[in-house]
Amino acid sequence: MKKIIGLTIAAITAFSTAAAAAGFSDSSGHWAESYINVLAERGIVNGITDTEFEPEGTVTRAQYLKMMMEAVGIQPVEFRYGECLDAKAGDWYAPYLQAALDAGLIPESMIAGCNVKVEYEVDESGKATSSKVTYSGAFNGDLPITREEMAVLTQYLYQYSKTVLTDDRTEYENTAAEEFTDSADISDWAKVSVSQAVENGFITGMDDGTFLPKTTATRAQAAAIIYRVING
């Protein structure tokens, strides 16, 4: 059974700046209603207004990264100029992106024009004593996140928290992605993480057996995943 990760979120404001109570008018009868209401009651997600959640609205890469980092207890760090891709010091998500880059949690395939530079410090004998990895390119945090990207970030951050924060490793079969009828549409770089996220029960396919990897993820889907990660 997967370990329950302690909740570190007071409120996930990336969804919205407006606070909301459970029972959004536009979420009544929605498949994710129970997830949305529970998270709203606990102050984990907010609506776009006091009465609307907009469950079919989009979530950006930056918003989802912030929410998942908070869900698994990964803390943001101070922004460092030149080491945070296209994020600027004034961008609200820069400290989260910087922390994710420092831990190697952003897949290179999600970085446009990615270039990785490794710098080593050596002692007098020429032996490497430390190393530093710096990424360049663009994260494009304002882009809507796709379902496969959401699955990858979910699994990367979850597994990091399990391995680094709790030293609890999990074994996977890594075949679940192949069961979807559109598995061929899942990017090669994302298939292992999609399989793992599916095996963990964090993300599911559509009722027709597809996964729709390139489709933009919705706020309802994000809420469901966050709920499952926290209560998994």
Short mmCIF file of C-alpha atoms in Angstrom, two decimals:
data_model
loop_
_atom_site.label_atom_id
_atom_site.label_comp_id
_atom_site.label_asym_id
_atom_site.label_seq_id
_atom_site.Cartn_x
_atom_site.Cartn_y
_atom_site.Cartn_z
CA MET A 1 0.00 0.00 0.00
CA LYS A 2 1.38 3.41 -0.88
CA LYS A 3 2.40 5.71 1.95
CA ILE A 4 0.13 8.71 2.56
CA ILE A 5 2.08 11.90 2.01
CA GLY A 6 1.47 14.55 4.64
CA LEU A 7 -0.34 17.61 3.31
CA THR A 8 1.76 20.76 3.35
CA ILE A 9 -0.67 23.02 1.50
CA ALA A 10 -2.53 25.83 3.19
CA ALA A 11 -4.16 26.74 -0.10
CA ILE A 12 -3.24 26.13 -3.71
CA THR A 13 -3.72 29.55 -5.20
CA ALA A 14 -2.45 28.53 -8.61
CA PHE A 15 -5.98 27.49 -9.49
CA SER A 16 -7.38 30.88 -8.69
CA THR A 17 -7.07 33.90 -6.44
CA ALA A 18 -10.67 33.64 -5.30
CA ALA A 19 -11.50 31.55 -2.26
CA ALA A 20 -14.42 29.15 -2.45
CA ALA A 21 -16.38 26.73 -0.33
CA ALA A 22 -17.41 23.29 -1.48
CA GLY A 23 -20.48 22.97 -3.66
CA PHE A 24 -19.65 24.91 -6.81
CA SER A 25 -22.66 25.48 -9.02
CA ASP A 26 -20.88 24.36 -12.19
CA SER A 27 -19.47 21.18 -10.61
CA SER A 28 -22.72 19.62 -9.40
CA GLY A 29 -23.05 16.21 -11.05
CA HIS A 30 -19.57 16.43 -12.57
CA TRP A 31 -17.49 13.23 -12.42
CA ALA A 32 -14.90 15.04 -10.30
CA GLU A 33 -17.40 16.73 -7.99
CA SER A 34 -16.38 14.74 -4.90
CA TYR A 35 -12.65 15.40 -5.45
CA ILE A 36 -13.24 19.10 -6.03
CA ASN A 37 -15.52 19.49 -3.01
CA VAL A 38 -13.20 17.65 -0.61
CA LEU A 39 -10.18 19.64 -1.72
CA ALA A 40 -12.12 22.91 -1.57
CA GLU A 41 -13.37 22.14 1.93
CA ARG A 42 -9.79 21.53 3.02
CA GLY A 43 -8.61 24.75 1.38
CA ILE A 44 -6.47 22.95 -1.16
CA VAL A 45 -8.13 24.25 -4.33
CA ASN A 46 -10.14 27.37 -5.03
CA GLY A 47 -12.74 28.32 -7.58
CA ILE A 48 -12.51 30.99 -10.22
CA THR A 49 -15.29 32.74 -8.28
CA ASP A 50 -17.05 32.03 -4.99
CA THR A 51 -19.58 29.83 -6.78
CA GLU A 52 -17.79 28.48 -9.88
CA PHE A 53 -14.86 26.09 -10.20
CA GLU A 54 -14.72 25.80 -14.02
CA PRO A 55 -13.88 22.06 -13.96
CA GLU A 56 -13.26 21.91 -17.70
CA GLY A 57 -10.93 24.91 -17.67
CA THR A 58 -7.23 24.52 -18.40
CA VAL A 59 -4.24 24.31 -16.07
CA THR A 60 -0.83 25.69 -17.02
CA ARG A 61 2.46 23.89 -16.65
CA ALA A 62 3.56 26.33 -13.96
CA GLN A 63 0.33 26.00 -12.01
CA TYR A 64 0.48 22.23 -12.02
CA LEU A 65 4.16 22.14 -11.10
CA LYS A 66 3.49 24.35 -8.07
CA MET A 67 0.50 22.32 -6.93
CA MET A 68 2.27 18.98 -7.21
CA MET A 69 5.39 20.25 -5.45
CA GLU A 70 3.28 21.44 -2.55
CA ALA A 71 1.28 18.20 -2.54
CA VAL A 72 4.39 16.05 -2.09
CA GLY A 73 6.26 18.43 0.19
CA ILE A 74 8.99 19.77 -2.11
CA GLN A 75 9.90 23.29 -1.06
CA PRO A 76 10.64 26.17 -3.46
CA VAL A 77 14.09 27.78 -3.42
CA GLU A 78 15.43 31.22 -4.21
CA PHE A 79 15.48 32.12 -7.91
CA ARG A 80 18.95 32.30 -9.42
CA TYR A 81 19.44 34.40 -12.53
CA GLY A 82 20.60 32.40 -15.53
CA GLU A 83 19.70 29.05 -13.97
CA CYS A 84 15.91 29.05 -14.25
CA LEU A 85 15.30 28.70 -17.98
CA ASP A 86 12.92 31.36 -19.28
CA ALA A 87 11.51 32.28 -15.86
CA LYS A 88 12.25 35.76 -14.56
CA ALA A 89 12.78 36.91 -10.99
CA GLY A 90 9.31 38.43 -10.85
CA ASP A 91 7.48 35.32 -12.07
CA TRP A 92 5.42 33.83 -9.26
CA TYR A 93 6.43 30.28 -10.16
CA ALA A 94 10.19 30.93 -10.51
CA PRO A 95 11.10 29.59 -7.02
CA TYR A 96 9.22 26.36 -7.75
CA LEU A 97 10.79 25.90 -11.17
CA GLN A 98 14.23 26.61 -9.72
CA ALA A 99 13.75 23.93 -7.05
CA ALA A 100 12.48 21.43 -9.61
CA LEU A 101 15.46 22.08 -11.88
CA ASP A 102 17.89 21.74 -8.99
CA ALA A 103 16.44 18.30 -8.26
CA GLY A 104 16.35 17.28 -11.93
CA LEU A 105 12.55 16.99 -11.93
CA ILE A 106 11.80 18.74 -15.22
CA PRO A 107 12.05 16.32 -18.16
CA GLU A 108 14.32 17.62 -20.90
CA SER A 109 11.51 16.94 -23.36
CA MET A 110 9.45 19.61 -21.59
CA ILE A 111 12.21 22.19 -22.11
CA ALA A 112 12.17 23.83 -25.53
CA GLY A 113 15.68 24.10 -26.97
CA CYS A 114 17.06 22.24 -23.98
CA ASN A 115 20.79 22.33 -23.42
CA VAL A 116 22.43 20.77 -20.38
CA LYS A 117 25.76 22.03 -19.05
CA VAL A 118 27.65 20.14 -16.35
CA GLU A 119 30.34 21.98 -14.42
CA TYR A 120 32.83 20.15 -12.20
CA GLU A 121 35.02 21.33 -9.36
CA VAL A 122 38.28 19.43 -9.08
CA ASP A 123 40.96 19.18 -6.44
CA GLU A 124 44.70 19.59 -6.97
CA SER A 125 45.00 16.03 -8.27
CA GLY A 126 42.33 16.65 -10.88
CA LYS A 127 39.72 14.51 -9.11
CA ALA A 128 36.16 15.84 -9.33
CA THR A 129 34.89 16.89 -5.92
CA SER A 130 31.48 18.27 -6.92
CA SER A 131 29.35 18.93 -9.96
CA LYS A 132 26.63 21.34 -10.98
CA VAL A 133 24.06 20.87 -13.72
CA THR A 134 22.62 23.94 -15.43
CA TYR A 135 19.78 23.85 -17.96
CA SER A 136 19.08 26.39 -20.67
CA GLY A 137 15.99 26.65 -22.85
CA ALA A 138 12.36 27.47 -22.17
CA PHE A 139 9.89 25.83 -19.79
CA ASN A 140 7.00 27.90 -21.14
CA GLY A 141 5.17 27.83 -17.83
CA ASP A 142 2.10 29.63 -19.17
CA LEU A 143 1.33 26.88 -21.69
CA PRO A 144 -1.63 24.62 -20.85
CA ILE A 145 -0.30 21.29 -19.62
CA THR A 146 -1.13 18.12 -21.55
CA ARG A 147 -2.28 14.88 -19.98
CA GLU A 148 0.99 13.10 -20.63
CA GLU A 149 2.99 16.03 -19.25
CA MET A 150 0.76 16.05 -16.19
CA ALA A 151 1.31 12.31 -15.67
CA VAL A 152 5.09 12.70 -16.03
CA LEU A 153 5.38 15.60 -13.56
CA THR A 154 3.11 13.77 -11.13
CA GLN A 155 5.23 10.64 -11.18
CA TYR A 156 8.58 12.45 -11.18
CA LEU A 157 7.68 14.55 -8.14
CA TYR A 158 5.92 11.72 -6.31
CA GLN A 159 8.79 9.27 -6.79
CA TYR A 160 11.33 11.92 -5.80
CA SER A 161 9.45 12.56 -2.57
CA LYS A 162 9.28 8.83 -1.87
CA THR A 163 12.94 8.20 -2.60
CA VAL A 164 14.57 11.36 -1.25
CA LEU A 165 12.20 12.39 1.52
CA THR A 166 11.17 8.96 2.81
CA ASP A 167 13.78 6.62 1.25
CA ASP A 168 10.90 4.38 0.18
CA ARG A 169 11.34 3.05 -3.36
CA THR A 170 8.58 1.50 -5.44
CA GLU A 171 8.88 -1.14 -8.16
CA TYR A 172 6.72 -0.91 -11.29
CA GLU A 173 5.89 -3.11 -14.23
CA ASN A 174 5.88 -0.07 -16.57
CA THR A 175 3.43 -1.64 -19.02
CA ALA A 176 0.16 0.11 -18.16
CA ALA A 177 0.52 2.72 -20.92
CA GLU A 178 0.41 -0.02 -23.56
CA GLU A 179 -3.13 -0.95 -22.53
CA PHE A 180 -4.64 2.26 -23.90
CA THR A 181 -6.01 2.02 -27.43
CA ASP A 182 -4.04 5.15 -28.38
CA SER A 183 -0.83 4.11 -26.63
CA ALA A 184 1.07 4.77 -29.86
CA ASP A 185 0.24 8.46 -29.40
CA ILE A 186 1.99 8.63 -26.03
CA SER A 187 5.44 10.16 -26.46
CA ASP A 188 8.29 7.71 -25.95
CA TRP A 189 9.82 9.92 -23.24
CA ALA A 190 6.54 9.89 -21.30
CA LYS A 191 5.48 6.22 -21.53
CA VAL A 192 7.30 4.92 -18.46
CA SER A 193 5.99 7.70 -16.24
CA VAL A 194 2.46 7.37 -17.64
CA SER A 195 2.58 3.66 -16.83
CA GLN A 196 3.81 4.34 -13.32
CA ALA A 197 1.22 7.03 -12.66
CA VAL A 198 -1.50 4.69 -13.90
CA GLU A 199 -0.20 1.81 -11.76
CA ASN A 200 -0.18 4.14 -8.75
CA GLY A 201 -3.80 5.00 -9.44
CA PHE A 202 -3.05 8.71 -9.89
CA ILE A 203 -4.35 9.04 -13.44
CA THR A 204 -6.76 7.01 -15.54
CA GLY A 205 -7.78 6.81 -19.17
CA MET A 206 -11.04 7.77 -20.80
CA ASP A 207 -14.19 5.63 -20.76
CA ASP A 208 -13.51 4.59 -24.36
CA GLY A 209 -10.12 3.11 -23.50
CA THR A 210 -8.01 6.01 -24.77
CA PHE A 211 -5.53 8.10 -22.80
CA LEU A 212 -5.51 11.23 -24.99
CA PRO A 213 -1.90 12.09 -24.12
CA LYS A 214 -1.66 15.27 -26.17
CA THR A 215 -5.02 16.67 -25.00
CA THR A 216 -4.91 19.65 -22.66
CA ALA A 217 -5.56 18.62 -19.06
CA THR A 218 -8.50 20.12 -17.20
CA ARG A 219 -8.86 21.61 -13.74
CA ALA A 220 -11.06 18.68 -12.78
CA GLN A 221 -8.43 16.16 -13.87
CA ALA A 222 -5.76 18.05 -11.93
CA ALA A 223 -7.94 18.11 -8.81
CA ALA A 224 -8.55 14.36 -9.08
CA ILE A 225 -4.83 13.61 -9.36
CA ILE A 226 -3.91 15.87 -6.46
CA TYR A 227 -6.55 14.19 -4.32
CA ARG A 228 -5.23 10.72 -5.21
CA VAL A 229 -1.62 11.68 -4.54
CA ILE A 230 -2.43 13.13 -1.14
CA ASN A 231 -4.66 10.20 -0.18
CA GLY A 232 -2.88 7.46 -2.13
#
